[in-house]
Every structure is written in structure tokens, then in C-alpha cells.
Amino acid sequence: MKTLRSSFSVALAAILSFGGSTAAVAQQNVAFSQQFAGSTVLLTSGDTIQGPLVLHRNEDVIRLTMPDNTVSTLSAVAVQSFAVKGQKEDRRNYEDFFDTRAGYYYGNPYYSVPRPRRERVDTSQVRVFRTYRWNHDKDYSDFKSPAFFEQLSGGPSVLLRREVLVERTINNGPMYGPGYGYGYGGYGVPSMSRYRTMKDVFYLGLPNGNVLPLRNPKKDLLAIFRQQAKQIEQYAKGNKLDFMDPRELASIVNYANSLQKEAK
């Protein structure tokens, strides 16, 4: 427990040390939560509390189990930052693309269909979240409300991520359409199928507290760091870094920050 708390203290100190053939035919966000065995939460009041934590992603709310087993519910407006460790995988958040009895094998009509993201949960990883005021991607809205963003890089410009669970509807094509048995295609599976998968949505947190969406991470990031764009692109290419991979994109942002510091 001492080691866990120590890790959280280091993480929180770090985040406070610098300034500021198939076709998808439908997609919708699905409410989901993530559970963690331990956490350190820094409140806007300056107080720190610890305990097992549940993060409700869509609502930007955390529920903390206190030492006396009472549960404290906190919205983003009351939280400055928090660090979590010991993620518990909740398989209820995911659904296989189709019944596993159908199998993933060559010759199966669904073999080439995109599959849900399946990453092994790293229970030893300390993850840090910070609160930013956000317009919820409404570009022409001045209204902003506090929301949780996971911090993936150092600063002063910080790579941020929001994980969302989405449900997609897939049209399996005319070959397996309604003509093959009342909405069922060949092999006795539906011509329209649904699956759930995790989706990473990236942002850049600026020193002034603003949050910029990175809808096209490479294009948007090079536009933001316009003066260093050529060097950044060469760095990514030389190190074979993918602008869509969270860890590799974090390395690119850290490099971009280092270039700005050198220029000063």
C-alpha cells in the first residue's frame, strides 16, 4: 500500500510540476466505466483523498470508496487531477463482433471485418488524469465545462486522451443480405451486425488551459507546431513513429516541446 501511495504521489507531483468490404453504417457512444484498485485524487480545494475508484467516462464523474466504506461521488468541477493504478478489466464493456462459435478463420465471411480492440490491462501502470474546461468538440460554442482528460505526455503542451466506447453497426454486404433468409446471410449469421470497441480521441492541452482537438493527429499537430513541423515529421519518420499510436504520439509531442524550448 505504501508503494502504491508513493507511486501516486510521484505521479501527481509530476503533473503539477509544469504549467498548464464491409461498411460501418452507424456509430454511437456507449456509456461505460472503468474500475481501479487504488487512486490519489487532488481536489480543487487542495485536499487529497485516496481509495478504490470508479471512473464514469461519459459523465466525467468519479466514485471513490473511502476507508469507512462510504462512497464519495465527485464531478470534474471538484477535481484538479488524479492518478489511478490497478485497473480492473470489466468484460461487460465489450461485445464480440459476432458469436465466438462462428470463429475467426479464413473462409469465414466475417474474417476480414474489423474486430474490437482487445488490449491486456496493465494493472501496474499509473495513469494520470487532469481536469480541463472543454467545449465538448462544439467548435462554435463558447460554453466550456470541466472534463477529465488522460495525460499522455509532458508539457508545456500536453497530449491528452479521452477513451470512448462506441457501438458500430456493420453492413455485411449484399452477398450475405436479406435475400439469404429474412435478414440472415450465408452461414446463418445476420446481414447487419453490431459490435463495441474502444476508440482513442486525442487532444492537445495548451499552457493557457485551452484544449485543441486532434481529429487528424498528424495534420493537426504539424499545423500547431508550424515552425517545427519539418523537424517533427523527420523525427517521426526516422524513428518509425505512428501518429495514431498513443505512446508514439506522446513521444512526438515531447519532441515538439523540446524543440520549442530550444528555440527560446
PDB file of N, CA, C and O in Angstrom, residues 72-146:
ATOM      1  N   SER A  72     -17.836   8.375  -2.038  1.00  0.00           N
ATOM      2  CA  SER A  72     -17.872   9.802  -2.352  1.00  0.00           C
ATOM      3  C   SER A  72     -17.941   9.975  -3.865  1.00  0.00           C
ATOM      4  O   SER A  72     -17.100   9.439  -4.598  1.00  0.00           O
ATOM      5  N   THR A  73     -18.946  10.684  -4.329  1.00  0.00           N
ATOM      6  CA  THR A  73     -19.118  10.935  -5.758  1.00  0.00           C
ATOM      7  C   THR A  73     -18.677  12.354  -6.084  1.00  0.00           C
ATOM      8  O   THR A  73     -19.162  13.316  -5.479  1.00  0.00           O
ATOM      9  N   LEU A  74     -17.758  12.471  -7.025  1.00  0.00           N
ATOM     10  CA  LEU A  74     -17.172  13.769  -7.358  1.00  0.00           C
ATOM     11  C   LEU A  74     -17.248  14.014  -8.859  1.00  0.00           C
ATOM     12  O   LEU A  74     -16.878  13.157  -9.660  1.00  0.00           O
ATOM     13  N   SER A  75     -17.701  15.205  -9.238  1.00  0.00           N
ATOM     14  CA  SER A  75     -17.697  15.585 -10.644  1.00  0.00           C
ATOM     15  C   SER A  75     -16.392  16.289 -10.949  1.00  0.00           C
ATOM     16  O   SER A  75     -15.628  16.658 -10.053  1.00  0.00           O
ATOM     17  N   ALA A  76     -16.130  16.513 -12.234  1.00  0.00           N
ATOM     18  CA  ALA A  76     -14.863  17.111 -12.643  1.00  0.00           C
ATOM     19  C   ALA A  76     -14.659  18.504 -12.075  1.00  0.00           C
ATOM     20  O   ALA A  76     -13.526  18.938 -11.887  1.00  0.00           O
ATOM     21  N   VAL A  77     -15.733  19.212 -11.779  1.00  0.00           N
ATOM     22  CA  VAL A  77     -15.611  20.567 -11.255  1.00  0.00           C
ATOM     23  C   VAL A  77     -14.921  20.590  -9.891  1.00  0.00           C
ATOM     24  O   VAL A  77     -14.320  21.601  -9.500  1.00  0.00           O
ATOM     25  N   ALA A  78     -14.966  19.467  -9.159  1.00  0.00           N
ATOM     26  CA  ALA A  78     -14.381  19.398  -7.817  1.00  0.00           C
ATOM     27  C   ALA A  78     -12.984  18.790  -7.803  1.00  0.00           C
ATOM     28  O   ALA A  78     -12.349  18.723  -6.754  1.00  0.00           O
ATOM     29  N   VAL A  79     -12.512  18.355  -8.988  1.00  0.00           N
ATOM     30  CA  VAL A  79     -11.253  17.613  -9.053  1.00  0.00           C
ATOM     31  C   VAL A  79     -10.237  18.357  -9.917  1.00  0.00           C
ATOM     32  O   VAL A  79     -10.544  18.779 -11.025  1.00  0.00           O
ATOM     33  N   GLN A  80      -9.035  18.501  -9.392  1.00  0.00           N
ATOM     34  CA  GLN A  80      -7.963  19.124 -10.168  1.00  0.00           C
ATOM     35  C   GLN A  80      -7.211  18.077 -10.992  1.00  0.00           C
ATOM     36  O   GLN A  80      -6.932  18.275 -12.173  1.00  0.00           O
ATOM     37  N   SER A  81      -6.885  16.956 -10.376  1.00  0.00           N
ATOM     38  CA  SER A  81      -6.193  15.868 -11.064  1.00  0.00           C
ATOM     39  C   SER A  81      -6.294  14.615 -10.218  1.00  0.00           C
ATOM     40  O   SER A  81      -6.614  14.669  -9.021  1.00  0.00           O
ATOM     41  N   PHE A  82      -6.036  13.457 -10.827  1.00  0.00           N
ATOM     42  CA  PHE A  82      -5.985  12.225 -10.053  1.00  0.00           C
ATOM     43  C   PHE A  82      -5.126  11.184 -10.776  1.00  0.00           C
ATOM     44  O   PHE A  82      -4.964  11.228 -11.997  1.00  0.00           O
ATOM     45  N   ALA A  83      -4.546  10.307  -9.977  1.00  0.00           N
ATOM     46  CA  ALA A  83      -3.746   9.206 -10.508  1.00  0.00           C
ATOM     47  C   ALA A  83      -4.383   7.898 -10.059  1.00  0.00           C
ATOM     48  O   ALA A  83      -4.858   7.784  -8.921  1.00  0.00           O
ATOM     49  N   VAL A  84      -4.410   6.918 -10.944  1.00  0.00           N
ATOM     50  CA  VAL A  84      -5.036   5.631 -10.635  1.00  0.00           C
ATOM     51  C   VAL A  84      -4.077   4.501 -10.972  1.00  0.00           C
ATOM     52  O   VAL A  84      -3.183   4.644 -11.807  1.00  0.00           O
ATOM     53  N   LYS A  85      -4.304   3.360 -10.309  1.00  0.00           N
ATOM     54  CA  LYS A  85      -3.476   2.182 -10.541  1.00  0.00           C
ATOM     55  C   LYS A  85      -4.304   0.947 -10.238  1.00  0.00           C
ATOM     56  O   LYS A  85      -5.223   0.976  -9.439  1.00  0.00           O
ATOM     57  N   GLY A  86      -3.952  -0.157 -10.910  1.00  0.00           N
ATOM     58  CA  GLY A  86      -4.647  -1.409 -10.650  1.00  0.00           C
ATOM     59  C   GLY A  86      -5.975  -1.486 -11.364  1.00  0.00           C
ATOM     60  O   GLY A  86      -7.003  -1.792 -10.757  1.00  0.00           O
ATOM     61  N   GLN A  87      -5.977  -1.220 -12.671  1.00  0.00           N
ATOM     62  CA  GLN A  87      -7.233  -1.249 -13.426  1.00  0.00           C
ATOM     63  C   GLN A  87      -7.822  -2.647 -13.448  1.00  0.00           C
ATOM     64  O   GLN A  87      -7.119  -3.633 -13.652  1.00  0.00           O
ATOM     65  N   LYS A  88      -9.114  -2.709 -13.222  1.00  0.00           N
ATOM     66  CA  LYS A  88      -9.833  -3.976 -13.278  1.00  0.00           C
ATOM     67  C   LYS A  88     -10.583  -4.050 -14.593  1.00  0.00           C
ATOM     68  O   LYS A  88     -11.392  -3.177 -14.906  1.00  0.00           O
ATOM     69  N   GLU A  89     -10.317  -5.078 -15.355  1.00  0.00           N
ATOM     70  CA  GLU A  89     -10.980  -5.219 -16.656  1.00  0.00           C
ATOM     71  C   GLU A  89     -12.421  -5.649 -16.456  1.00  0.00           C
ATOM     72  O   GLU A  89     -12.707  -6.623 -15.763  1.00  0.00           O
ATOM     73  N   ASP A  90     -13.329  -4.905 -17.059  1.00  0.00           N
ATOM     74  CA  ASP A  90     -14.753  -5.217 -16.980  1.00  0.00           C
ATOM     75  C   ASP A  90     -15.208  -5.678 -18.350  1.00  0.00           C
ATOM     76  O   ASP A  90     -15.423  -4.883 -19.253  1.00  0.00           O
ATOM     77  N   ARG A  91     -15.345  -6.960 -18.534  1.00  0.00           N
ATOM     78  CA  ARG A  91     -15.665  -7.506 -19.854  1.00  0.00           C
ATOM     79  C   ARG A  91     -17.077  -7.149 -20.293  1.00  0.00           C
ATOM     80  O   ARG A  91     -17.445  -7.333 -21.444  1.00  0.00           O
ATOM     81  N   ARG A  92     -17.883  -6.613 -19.364  1.00  0.00           N
ATOM     82  CA  ARG A  92     -19.237  -6.200 -19.750  1.00  0.00           C
ATOM     83  C   ARG A  92     -19.189  -4.998 -20.684  1.00  0.00           C
ATOM     84  O   ARG A  92     -20.161  -4.674 -21.348  1.00  0.00           O
ATOM     85  N   ASN A  93     -18.020  -4.324 -20.723  1.00  0.00           N
ATOM     86  CA  ASN A  93     -17.892  -3.154 -21.589  1.00  0.00           C
ATOM     87  C   ASN A  93     -17.730  -3.530 -23.054  1.00  0.00           C
ATOM     88  O   ASN A  93     -17.777  -2.675 -23.919  1.00  0.00           O
ATOM     89  N   TYR A  94     -17.498  -4.804 -23.305  1.00  0.00           N
ATOM     90  CA  TYR A  94     -17.182  -5.212 -24.670  1.00  0.00           C
ATOM     91  C   TYR A  94     -18.127  -6.310 -25.140  1.00  0.00           C
ATOM     92  O   TYR A  94     -18.631  -7.096 -24.365  1.00  0.00           O
ATOM     93  N   GLU A  95     -18.312  -6.360 -26.426  1.00  0.00           N
ATOM     94  CA  GLU A  95     -19.056  -7.443 -27.043  1.00  0.00           C
ATOM     95  C   GLU A  95     -18.252  -7.935 -28.233  1.00  0.00           C
ATOM     96  O   GLU A  95     -17.704  -7.140 -28.986  1.00  0.00           O
ATOM     97  N   ASP A  96     -18.166  -9.272 -28.405  1.00  0.00           N
ATOM     98  CA  ASP A  96     -17.506  -9.798 -29.584  1.00  0.00           C
ATOM     99  C   ASP A  96     -18.273  -9.360 -30.816  1.00  0.00           C
ATOM    100  O   ASP A  96     -19.482  -9.167 -30.780  1.00  0.00           O
ATOM    101  N   PHE A  97     -17.556  -9.248 -31.922  1.00  0.00           N
ATOM    102  CA  PHE A  97     -18.207  -8.795 -33.141  1.00  0.00           C
ATOM    103  C   PHE A  97     -19.321  -9.743 -33.544  1.00  0.00           C
ATOM    104  O   PHE A  97     -20.353  -9.345 -34.036  1.00  0.00           O
ATOM    105  N   PHE A  98     -19.099 -11.005 -33.380  1.00  0.00           N
ATOM    106  CA  PHE A  98     -20.173 -11.975 -33.612  1.00  0.00           C
ATOM    107  C   PHE A  98     -19.941 -13.124 -32.646  1.00  0.00           C
ATOM    108  O   PHE A  98     -18.919 -13.200 -31.974  1.00  0.00           O
ATOM    109  N   ASP A  99     -20.886 -14.010 -32.560  1.00  0.00           N
ATOM    110  CA  ASP A  99     -20.797 -15.129 -31.635  1.00  0.00           C
ATOM    111  C   ASP A  99     -19.482 -15.861 -31.841  1.00  0.00           C
ATOM    112  O   ASP A  99     -19.132 -16.234 -32.951  1.00  0.00           O
ATOM    113  N   THR A 100     -18.755 -16.102 -30.750  1.00  0.00           N
ATOM    114  CA  THR A 100     -17.437 -16.719 -30.882  1.00  0.00           C
ATOM    115  C   THR A 100     -17.521 -18.130 -31.467  1.00  0.00           C
ATOM    116  O   THR A 100     -16.531 -18.664 -31.938  1.00  0.00           O
ATOM    117  N   ARG A 101     -18.677 -18.705 -31.480  1.00  0.00           N
ATOM    118  CA  ARG A 101     -18.810 -20.032 -32.078  1.00  0.00           C
ATOM    119  C   ARG A 101     -18.562 -19.978 -33.574  1.00  0.00           C
ATOM    120  O   ARG A 101     -18.199 -20.969 -34.192  1.00  0.00           O
ATOM    121  N   ALA A 102     -18.769 -18.778 -34.177  1.00  0.00           N
ATOM    122  CA  ALA A 102     -18.523 -18.650 -35.613  1.00  0.00           C
ATOM    123  C   ALA A 102     -17.034 -18.701 -35.898  1.00  0.00           C
ATOM    124  O   ALA A 102     -16.621 -19.152 -36.963  1.00  0.00           O
ATOM    125  N   GLY A 103     -16.215 -18.210 -34.943  1.00  0.00           N
ATOM    126  CA  GLY A 103     -14.762 -18.306 -35.062  1.00  0.00           C
ATOM    127  C   GLY A 103     -14.158 -17.294 -36.001  1.00  0.00           C
ATOM    128  O   GLY A 103     -14.799 -16.791 -36.919  1.00  0.00           O
ATOM    129  N   TYR A 104     -12.871 -17.010 -35.775  1.00  0.00           N
ATOM    130  CA  TYR A 104     -12.113 -16.165 -36.688  1.00  0.00           C
ATOM    131  C   TYR A 104     -11.232 -17.105 -37.514  1.00  0.00           C
ATOM    132  O   TYR A 104     -10.191 -17.568 -37.056  1.00  0.00           O
ATOM    133  N   TYR A 105     -11.624 -17.401 -38.699  1.00  0.00           N
ATOM    134  CA  TYR A 105     -10.804 -18.290 -39.518  1.00  0.00           C
ATOM    135  C   TYR A 105     -10.988 -17.917 -40.983  1.00  0.00           C
ATOM    136  O   TYR A 105     -11.981 -17.346 -41.404  1.00  0.00           O
ATOM    137  N   TYR A 106     -10.005 -18.246 -41.769  1.00  0.00           N
ATOM    138  CA  TYR A 106     -10.066 -17.961 -43.203  1.00  0.00           C
ATOM    139  C   TYR A 106     -11.225 -18.731 -43.816  1.00  0.00           C
ATOM    140  O   TYR A 106     -11.471 -19.883 -43.494  1.00  0.00           O
ATOM    141  N   GLY A 107     -11.943 -18.054 -44.691  1.00  0.00           N
ATOM    142  CA  GLY A 107     -13.103 -18.678 -45.311  1.00  0.00           C
ATOM    143  C   GLY A 107     -14.387 -18.227 -44.655  1.00  0.00           C
ATOM    144  O   GLY A 107     -15.443 -18.255 -45.268  1.00  0.00           O
ATOM    145  N   ASN A 108     -14.291 -17.790 -43.369  1.00  0.00           N
ATOM    146  CA  ASN A 108     -15.459 -17.248 -42.700  1.00  0.00           C
ATOM    147  C   ASN A 108     -15.755 -15.876 -43.295  1.00  0.00           C
ATOM    148  O   ASN A 108     -14.852 -15.059 -43.445  1.00  0.00           O
ATOM    149  N   PRO A 109     -17.006 -15.590 -43.659  1.00  0.00           N
ATOM    150  CA  PRO A 109     -17.304 -14.300 -44.291  1.00  0.00           C
ATOM    151  C   PRO A 109     -17.012 -13.106 -43.401  1.00  0.00           C
ATOM    152  O   PRO A 109     -16.920 -11.990 -43.875  1.00  0.00           O
ATOM    153  N   TYR A 110     -16.845 -13.322 -42.094  1.00  0.00           N
ATOM    154  CA  TYR A 110     -16.592 -12.224 -41.182  1.00  0.00           C
ATOM    155  C   TYR A 110     -15.116 -12.075 -40.835  1.00  0.00           C
ATOM    156  O   TYR A 110     -14.758 -11.248 -40.019  1.00  0.00           O
ATOM    157  N   TYR A 111     -14.261 -12.888 -41.454  1.00  0.00           N
ATOM    158  CA  TYR A 111     -12.853 -12.869 -41.046  1.00  0.00           C
ATOM    159  C   TYR A 111     -12.225 -11.493 -41.218  1.00  0.00           C
ATOM    160  O   TYR A 111     -11.439 -11.045 -40.412  1.00  0.00           O
ATOM    161  N   SER A 112     -12.596 -10.797 -42.322  1.00  0.00           N
ATOM    162  CA  SER A 112     -11.955  -9.519 -42.635  1.00  0.00           C
ATOM    163  C   SER A 112     -12.620  -8.321 -41.952  1.00  0.00           C
ATOM    164  O   SER A 112     -12.197  -7.195 -42.117  1.00  0.00           O
ATOM    165  N   VAL A 113     -13.679  -8.577 -41.183  1.00  0.00           N
ATOM    166  CA  VAL A 113     -14.387  -7.490 -40.508  1.00  0.00           C
ATOM    167  C   VAL A 113     -13.528  -6.935 -39.374  1.00  0.00           C
ATOM    168  O   VAL A 113     -12.874  -7.689 -38.664  1.00  0.00           O
ATOM    169  N   PRO A 114     -13.485  -5.607 -39.178  1.00  0.00           N
ATOM    170  CA  PRO A 114     -12.697  -5.048 -38.074  1.00  0.00           C
ATOM    171  C   PRO A 114     -13.156  -5.595 -36.735  1.00  0.00           C
ATOM    172  O   PRO A 114     -14.343  -5.748 -36.498  1.00  0.00           O
ATOM    173  N   ARG A 115     -12.215  -5.898 -35.874  1.00  0.00           N
ATOM    174  CA  ARG A 115     -12.544  -6.516 -34.596  1.00  0.00           C
ATOM    175  C   ARG A 115     -12.370  -5.529 -33.459  1.00  0.00           C
ATOM    176  O   ARG A 115     -11.595  -4.590 -33.564  1.00  0.00           O
ATOM    177  N   PRO A 116     -13.055  -5.762 -32.343  1.00  0.00           N
ATOM    178  CA  PRO A 116     -12.914  -4.862 -31.206  1.00  0.00           C
ATOM    179  C   PRO A 116     -11.473  -4.815 -30.726  1.00  0.00           C
ATOM    180  O   PRO A 116     -10.756  -5.796 -30.807  1.00  0.00           O
ATOM    181  N   ARG A 117     -11.059  -3.646 -30.194  1.00  0.00           N
ATOM    182  CA  ARG A 117      -9.719  -3.522 -29.653  1.00  0.00           C
ATOM    183  C   ARG A 117      -9.628  -4.338 -28.380  1.00  0.00           C
ATOM    184  O   ARG A 117     -10.392  -4.169 -27.458  1.00  0.00           O
ATOM    185  N   ARG A 118      -8.673  -5.236 -28.322  1.00  0.00           N
ATOM    186  CA  ARG A 118      -8.503  -6.091 -27.154  1.00  0.00           C
ATOM    187  C   ARG A 118      -7.091  -5.890 -26.622  1.00  0.00           C
ATOM    188  O   ARG A 118      -6.137  -6.472 -27.120  1.00  0.00           O
ATOM    189  N   GLU A 119      -6.931  -5.065 -25.624  1.00  0.00           N
ATOM    190  CA  GLU A 119      -5.626  -4.840 -25.035  1.00  0.00           C
ATOM    191  C   GLU A 119      -5.607  -5.403 -23.622  1.00  0.00           C
ATOM    192  O   GLU A 119      -6.550  -5.224 -22.864  1.00  0.00           O
ATOM    193  N   ARG A 120      -4.519  -6.085 -23.299  1.00  0.00           N
ATOM    194  CA  ARG A 120      -4.393  -6.619 -21.948  1.00  0.00           C
ATOM    195  C   ARG A 120      -4.206  -5.451 -20.979  1.00  0.00           C
ATOM    196  O   ARG A 120      -3.355  -4.589 -21.181  1.00  0.00           O
ATOM    197  N   VAL A 121      -4.983  -5.447 -19.932  1.00  0.00           N
ATOM    198  CA  VAL A 121      -4.908  -4.369 -18.952  1.00  0.00           C
ATOM    199  C   VAL A 121      -3.614  -4.483 -18.161  1.00  0.00           C
ATOM    200  O   VAL A 121      -3.282  -5.546 -17.635  1.00  0.00           O
ATOM    201  N   ASP A 122      -2.869  -3.378 -18.087  1.00  0.00           N
ATOM    202  CA  ASP A 122      -1.638  -3.332 -17.309  1.00  0.00           C
ATOM    203  C   ASP A 122      -1.981  -2.824 -15.906  1.00  0.00           C
ATOM    204  O   ASP A 122      -2.171  -1.633 -15.695  1.00  0.00           O
ATOM    205  N   THR A 123      -2.069  -3.751 -14.945  1.00  0.00           N
ATOM    206  CA  THR A 123      -2.504  -3.380 -13.600  1.00  0.00           C
ATOM    207  C   THR A 123      -1.429  -2.621 -12.822  1.00  0.00           C
ATOM    208  O   THR A 123      -1.716  -2.035 -11.782  1.00  0.00           O
ATOM    209  N   SER A 124      -0.189  -2.635 -13.310  1.00  0.00           N
ATOM    210  CA  SER A 124       0.886  -1.940 -12.603  1.00  0.00           C
ATOM    211  C   SER A 124       1.063  -0.505 -13.088  1.00  0.00           C
ATOM    212  O   SER A 124       1.789   0.277 -12.469  1.00  0.00           O
ATOM    213  N   GLN A 125       0.407  -0.149 -14.175  1.00  0.00           N
ATOM    214  CA  GLN A 125       0.573   1.173 -14.762  1.00  0.00           C
ATOM    215  C   GLN A 125      -0.145   2.252 -13.959  1.00  0.00           C
ATOM    216  O   GLN A 125      -1.293   2.085 -13.557  1.00  0.00           O
ATOM    217  N   VAL A 126       0.555   3.344 -13.710  1.00  0.00           N
ATOM    218  CA  VAL A 126      -0.071   4.510 -13.076  1.00  0.00           C
ATOM    219  C   VAL A 126      -0.547   5.438 -14.188  1.00  0.00           C
ATOM    220  O   VAL A 126       0.239   5.840 -15.050  1.00  0.00           O
ATOM    221  N   ARG A 127      -1.819   5.752 -14.194  1.00  0.00           N
ATOM    222  CA  ARG A 127      -2.393   6.624 -15.211  1.00  0.00           C
ATOM    223  C   ARG A 127      -2.833   7.926 -14.550  1.00  0.00           C
ATOM    224  O   ARG A 127      -3.427   7.913 -13.465  1.00  0.00           O
ATOM    225  N   VAL A 128      -2.526   9.022 -15.203  1.00  0.00           N
ATOM    226  CA  VAL A 128      -2.789  10.344 -14.641  1.00  0.00           C
ATOM    227  C   VAL A 128      -3.864  11.063 -15.450  1.00  0.00           C
ATOM    228  O   VAL A 128      -3.816  11.072 -16.684  1.00  0.00           O
ATOM    229  N   PHE A 129      -4.815  11.655 -14.752  1.00  0.00           N
ATOM    230  CA  PHE A 129      -5.899  12.407 -15.385  1.00  0.00           C
ATOM    231  C   PHE A 129      -5.886  13.833 -14.832  1.00  0.00           C
ATOM    232  O   PHE A 129      -5.647  14.056 -13.648  1.00  0.00           O
ATOM    233  N   ARG A 130      -6.185  14.775 -15.708  1.00  0.00           N
ATOM    234  CA  ARG A 130      -6.265  16.173 -15.310  1.00  0.00           C
ATOM    235  C   ARG A 130      -7.598  16.746 -15.788  1.00  0.00           C
ATOM    236  O   ARG A 130      -8.194  16.260 -16.758  1.00  0.00           O
ATOM    237  N   THR A 131      -8.031  17.778 -15.117  1.00  0.00           N
ATOM    238  CA  THR A 131      -9.294  18.424 -15.480  1.00  0.00           C
ATOM    239  C   THR A 131      -9.014  19.660 -16.329  1.00  0.00           C
ATOM    240  O   THR A 131      -8.207  20.501 -15.964  1.00  0.00           O
ATOM    241  N   TYR A 132      -9.683  19.726 -17.466  1.00  0.00           N
ATOM    242  CA  TYR A 132      -9.634  20.895 -18.346  1.00  0.00           C
ATOM    243  C   TYR A 132     -11.066  21.350 -18.627  1.00  0.00           C
ATOM    244  O   TYR A 132     -11.998  20.534 -18.638  1.00  0.00           O
ATOM    245  N   ARG A 133     -11.216  22.628 -18.875  1.00  0.00           N
ATOM    246  CA  ARG A 133     -12.509  23.140 -19.328  1.00  0.00           C
ATOM    247  C   ARG A 133     -12.593  22.909 -20.831  1.00  0.00           C
ATOM    248  O   ARG A 133     -11.679  23.254 -21.574  1.00  0.00           O
ATOM    249  N   TRP A 134     -13.714  22.345 -21.280  1.00  0.00           N
ATOM    250  CA  TRP A 134     -13.814  21.795 -22.636  1.00  0.00           C
ATOM    251  C   TRP A 134     -15.168  22.136 -23.244  1.00  0.00           C
ATOM    252  O   TRP A 134     -16.195  22.128 -22.557  1.00  0.00           O
ATOM    253  N   ASN A 135     -15.174  22.419 -24.551  1.00  0.00           N
ATOM    254  CA  ASN A 135     -16.431  22.742 -25.234  1.00  0.00           C
ATOM    255  C   ASN A 135     -17.102  21.518 -25.840  1.00  0.00           C
ATOM    256  O   ASN A 135     -18.040  21.650 -26.626  1.00  0.00           O
ATOM    257  N   HIS A 136     -16.615  20.327 -25.479  1.00  0.00           N
ATOM    258  CA  HIS A 136     -17.200  19.064 -25.943  1.00  0.00           C
ATOM    259  C   HIS A 136     -17.210  18.971 -27.472  1.00  0.00           C
ATOM    260  O   HIS A 136     -18.156  18.457 -28.077  1.00  0.00           O
ATOM    261  N   ASP A 137     -16.140  19.472 -28.071  1.00  0.00           N
ATOM    262  CA  ASP A 137     -15.935  19.415 -29.526  1.00  0.00           C
ATOM    263  C   ASP A 137     -16.980  20.188 -30.323  1.00  0.00           C
ATOM    264  O   ASP A 137     -17.193  19.921 -31.509  1.00  0.00           O
ATOM    265  N   LYS A 138     -17.623  21.135 -29.689  1.00  0.00           N
ATOM    266  CA  LYS A 138     -18.554  22.015 -30.399  1.00  0.00           C
ATOM    267  C   LYS A 138     -17.768  23.269 -30.782  1.00  0.00           C
ATOM    268  O   LYS A 138     -17.647  24.209 -30.002  1.00  0.00           O
ATOM    269  N   ASP A 139     -17.257  23.248 -31.996  1.00  0.00           N
ATOM    270  CA  ASP A 139     -16.297  24.261 -32.439  1.00  0.00           C
ATOM    271  C   ASP A 139     -16.796  25.689 -32.327  1.00  0.00           C
ATOM    272  O   ASP A 139     -16.008  26.612 -32.135  1.00  0.00           O
ATOM    273  N   TYR A 140     -18.085  25.895 -32.466  1.00  0.00           N
ATOM    274  CA  TYR A 140     -18.616  27.255 -32.476  1.00  0.00           C
ATOM    275  C   TYR A 140     -19.306  27.620 -31.170  1.00  0.00           C
ATOM    276  O   TYR A 140     -20.079  28.571 -31.102  1.00  0.00           O
ATOM    277  N   SER A 141     -18.992  26.851 -30.124  1.00  0.00           N
ATOM    278  CA  SER A 141     -19.600  27.123 -28.824  1.00  0.00           C
ATOM    279  C   SER A 141     -18.559  27.698 -27.871  1.00  0.00           C
ATOM    280  O   SER A 141     -17.418  27.222 -27.800  1.00  0.00           O
ATOM    281  N   ASP A 142     -18.945  28.735 -27.140  1.00  0.00           N
ATOM    282  CA  ASP A 142     -18.064  29.338 -26.142  1.00  0.00           C
ATOM    283  C   ASP A 142     -18.271  28.712 -24.762  1.00  0.00           C
ATOM    284  O   ASP A 142     -17.519  29.007 -23.829  1.00  0.00           O
ATOM    285  N   PHE A 143     -19.290  27.859 -24.646  1.00  0.00           N
ATOM    286  CA  PHE A 143     -19.565  27.242 -23.355  1.00  0.00           C
ATOM    287  C   PHE A 143     -18.608  26.082 -23.105  1.00  0.00           C
ATOM    288  O   PHE A 143     -18.479  25.169 -23.925  1.00  0.00           O
ATOM    289  N   LYS A 144     -17.930  26.121 -21.965  1.00  0.00           N
ATOM    290  CA  LYS A 144     -16.995  25.059 -21.603  1.00  0.00           C
ATOM    291  C   LYS A 144     -17.320  24.560 -20.202  1.00  0.00           C
ATOM    292  O   LYS A 144     -17.681  25.348 -19.324  1.00  0.00           O
ATOM    293  N   SER A 145     -17.174  23.266 -20.016  1.00  0.00           N
ATOM    294  CA  SER A 145     -17.392  22.684 -18.696  1.00  0.00           C
ATOM    295  C   SER A 145     -16.223  21.767 -18.357  1.00  0.00           C
ATOM    296  O   SER A 145     -15.567  21.223 -19.254  1.00  0.00           O
ATOM    297  N   PRO A 146     -15.950  21.581 -17.068  1.00  0.00           N
ATOM    298  CA  PRO A 146     -14.813  20.731 -16.672  1.00  0.00           C
ATOM    299  C   PRO A 146     -15.001  19.288 -17.114  1.00  0.00           C
ATOM    300  O   PRO A 146     -16.100  18.727 -17.027  1.00  0.00           O
TER     301      PRO A 146
END
